[in-house]
Amino acid sequence: LEKNKRAVTNFTDFYSSLNIITPEIFSRLIDDKNFTFGVYSSIENGGFLLLTTKFLEKTYAELLAWEKSSMASDLIPILNPKTPTEGTLKTAFIDELIKNINTRILKDQKGEVYMLYAFLDKDVLVMAGNRPTFLEILRRYNTPKPIK
């Protein structure tokens, strides 16, 4: 590793290294050591974050507040390779049901998705840069694990 570089070992290090300012309460509601960041490569590449929350209701309230401030401008650059317009960054998230999962989604005026998030269960929050990535995370999450 280069001098002054350090490994990202928890969610706090992750968002700090990317200069993302999450709401303070949101940061405390996320299990700092149990997160995954990745990129799903398919026809449309997209990043994703899997986070474990300690309190679903409080986390959801913090997410709604973050939407109104800087969530789109903070997360779209790491989740979606497309650059949104300034107008898209100011667009409100909307509710949408995807595969029977209540989802918050940010689209531009043409209907193109730039970001979405949902709780897969009471503990797991997924944030994705596009619909194909979200659907693949959902498919893998719901795939039964083999019995050993």
Coordinates of C-alpha atoms in Angstrom, one line a residue:
L1 CA 0.0 0.0 0.0
E2 CA 1.1 3.5 -0.7
K3 CA 2.1 5.7 2.2
N4 CA -0.9 7.4 4.0
K5 CA -3.3 4.9 2.4
R6 CA -5.2 2.5 4.6
A7 CA -7.5 -0.4 4.1
V8 CA -11.2 0.2 4.4
T9 CA -12.4 -2.2 7.1
N10 CA -15.7 -0.8 8.1
F11 CA -18.6 1.4 6.8
T12 CA -17.3 4.5 8.5
D13 CA -13.9 4.2 6.8
F14 CA -15.7 3.5 3.5
Y15 CA -17.9 6.6 3.4
S16 CA -15.2 8.8 4.9
S17 CA -12.7 7.7 2.2
L18 CA -15.2 8.8 -0.4
N19 CA -16.0 12.1 1.3
I20 CA -19.6 11.1 1.8
I21 CA -21.3 12.8 4.7
T22 CA -24.0 10.5 6.0
P23 CA -26.5 11.8 8.5
E24 CA -25.0 11.3 12.0
I25 CA -27.9 9.2 13.3
F26 CA -28.0 7.1 10.2
S27 CA -24.3 6.2 10.7
R28 CA -25.0 5.0 14.2
L29 CA -27.9 2.9 13.0
I30 CA -25.8 0.9 10.6
D31 CA -23.7 -2.1 11.7
D32 CA -20.3 -0.6 11.0
K33 CA -18.5 -4.0 10.4
N34 CA -21.2 -5.7 8.3
F35 CA -21.4 -4.1 4.9
T36 CA -20.7 -5.0 1.3
F37 CA -19.9 -2.7 -1.6
G38 CA -19.7 -4.2 -5.1
V39 CA -20.4 -3.7 -8.8
Y40 CA -22.7 -5.9 -10.8
S41 CA -21.6 -6.2 -14.4
S42 CA -24.2 -6.9 -17.0
I43 CA -25.7 -5.0 -19.9
E44 CA -25.9 -2.0 -17.5
N45 CA -23.2 -1.9 -14.9
G46 CA -24.2 -0.7 -11.4
G47 CA -22.8 -0.4 -8.0
F48 CA -24.5 -1.6 -4.8
L49 CA -24.3 -1.3 -1.1
L50 CA -25.6 -4.0 1.3
L51 CA -25.9 -2.6 4.8
T52 CA -27.1 -4.2 8.0
T53 CA -29.3 -1.9 10.2
K54 CA -29.9 -2.1 13.9
F55 CA -33.4 -0.4 13.8
L56 CA -35.4 -0.5 10.6
E57 CA -37.9 2.3 11.5
K58 CA -35.3 4.8 12.6
T59 CA -33.0 3.9 9.7
Y60 CA -35.9 4.5 7.2
A61 CA -36.7 7.9 8.8
E62 CA -33.0 8.9 8.4
L63 CA -33.0 7.7 4.8
L64 CA -36.0 9.9 4.0
A65 CA -34.3 12.9 5.6
W66 CA -31.1 12.2 3.7
E67 CA -33.0 12.0 0.4
K68 CA -34.0 15.6 0.9
S69 CA -30.5 16.8 1.5
S70 CA -27.7 15.1 -0.4
M71 CA -28.3 11.4 -0.8
A72 CA -28.4 11.5 -4.6
S73 CA -25.3 13.6 -5.0
D74 CA -23.5 11.6 -2.4
L75 CA -24.3 8.1 -3.7
I76 CA -25.0 8.3 -7.5
P77 CA -21.2 8.8 -8.3
I78 CA -20.4 5.4 -6.6
L79 CA -23.5 3.5 -7.7
N80 CA -24.2 4.6 -11.2
P81 CA -21.7 5.3 -14.0
K82 CA -24.1 7.7 -15.7
T83 CA -23.9 11.4 -14.7
P84 CA -27.2 12.8 -13.7
T85 CA -28.3 16.3 -14.6
E86 CA -28.6 18.9 -11.9
G87 CA -32.4 18.6 -12.3
T88 CA -32.3 14.9 -11.6
L89 CA -30.3 15.5 -8.4
K90 CA -33.1 17.7 -7.2
T91 CA -35.9 15.3 -8.2
A92 CA -37.8 13.6 -5.4
F93 CA -37.5 9.9 -4.8
I94 CA -40.7 8.0 -5.4
D95 CA -42.2 4.8 -4.0
E96 CA -42.4 1.8 -6.3
L97 CA -43.2 -1.8 -5.7
I98 CA -40.5 -4.1 -7.3
K99 CA -41.0 -7.8 -7.0
N100 CA -43.2 -7.2 -4.0
I101 CA -40.5 -5.1 -2.2
N102 CA -41.3 -1.5 -1.2
T103 CA -38.6 0.5 -3.0
R104 CA -37.6 4.2 -3.0
I105 CA -36.4 5.1 -6.5
L106 CA -34.8 8.2 -8.1
K107 CA -35.6 8.7 -11.8
D108 CA -35.0 11.5 -14.3
Q109 CA -37.8 13.1 -16.3
K110 CA -37.4 10.4 -19.0
G111 CA -37.9 7.6 -16.5
E112 CA -34.2 6.5 -16.3
V113 CA -33.3 5.1 -12.9
Y114 CA -30.2 6.6 -11.2
M115 CA -30.6 5.1 -7.8
L116 CA -32.9 3.0 -5.7
Y117 CA -33.0 1.5 -2.2
A118 CA -35.1 -0.9 -0.2
F119 CA -35.1 -3.1 2.9
L120 CA -34.8 -6.8 1.9
D121 CA -35.9 -7.7 5.4
K122 CA -35.9 -6.0 8.8
D123 CA -32.1 -5.9 9.0
V124 CA -30.8 -5.6 5.4
L125 CA -30.8 -2.5 3.4
V126 CA -29.7 -2.5 -0.3
M127 CA -28.8 0.6 -2.3
A128 CA -28.3 0.2 -6.0
G129 CA -27.4 2.3 -9.0
N130 CA -30.0 0.8 -11.4
R131 CA -32.9 -1.7 -11.6
P132 CA -30.9 -4.7 -13.1
T133 CA -28.4 -4.5 -10.2
F134 CA -31.2 -4.3 -7.7
L135 CA -33.0 -7.2 -9.2
E136 CA -29.8 -9.3 -9.3
I137 CA -29.1 -8.6 -5.6
L138 CA -32.7 -9.4 -4.8
R139 CA -32.5 -12.7 -6.7
R140 CA -29.3 -13.8 -5.0
Y141 CA -30.6 -12.7 -1.6
N142 CA -33.7 -14.8 -2.0
T143 CA -32.0 -17.9 -3.5
P144 CA -32.1 -20.7 -0.9
K145 CA -28.8 -21.6 0.6
P146 CA -27.8 -25.3 0.2
I147 CA -28.0 -27.5 3.3
K148 CA -24.6 -28.7 4.3

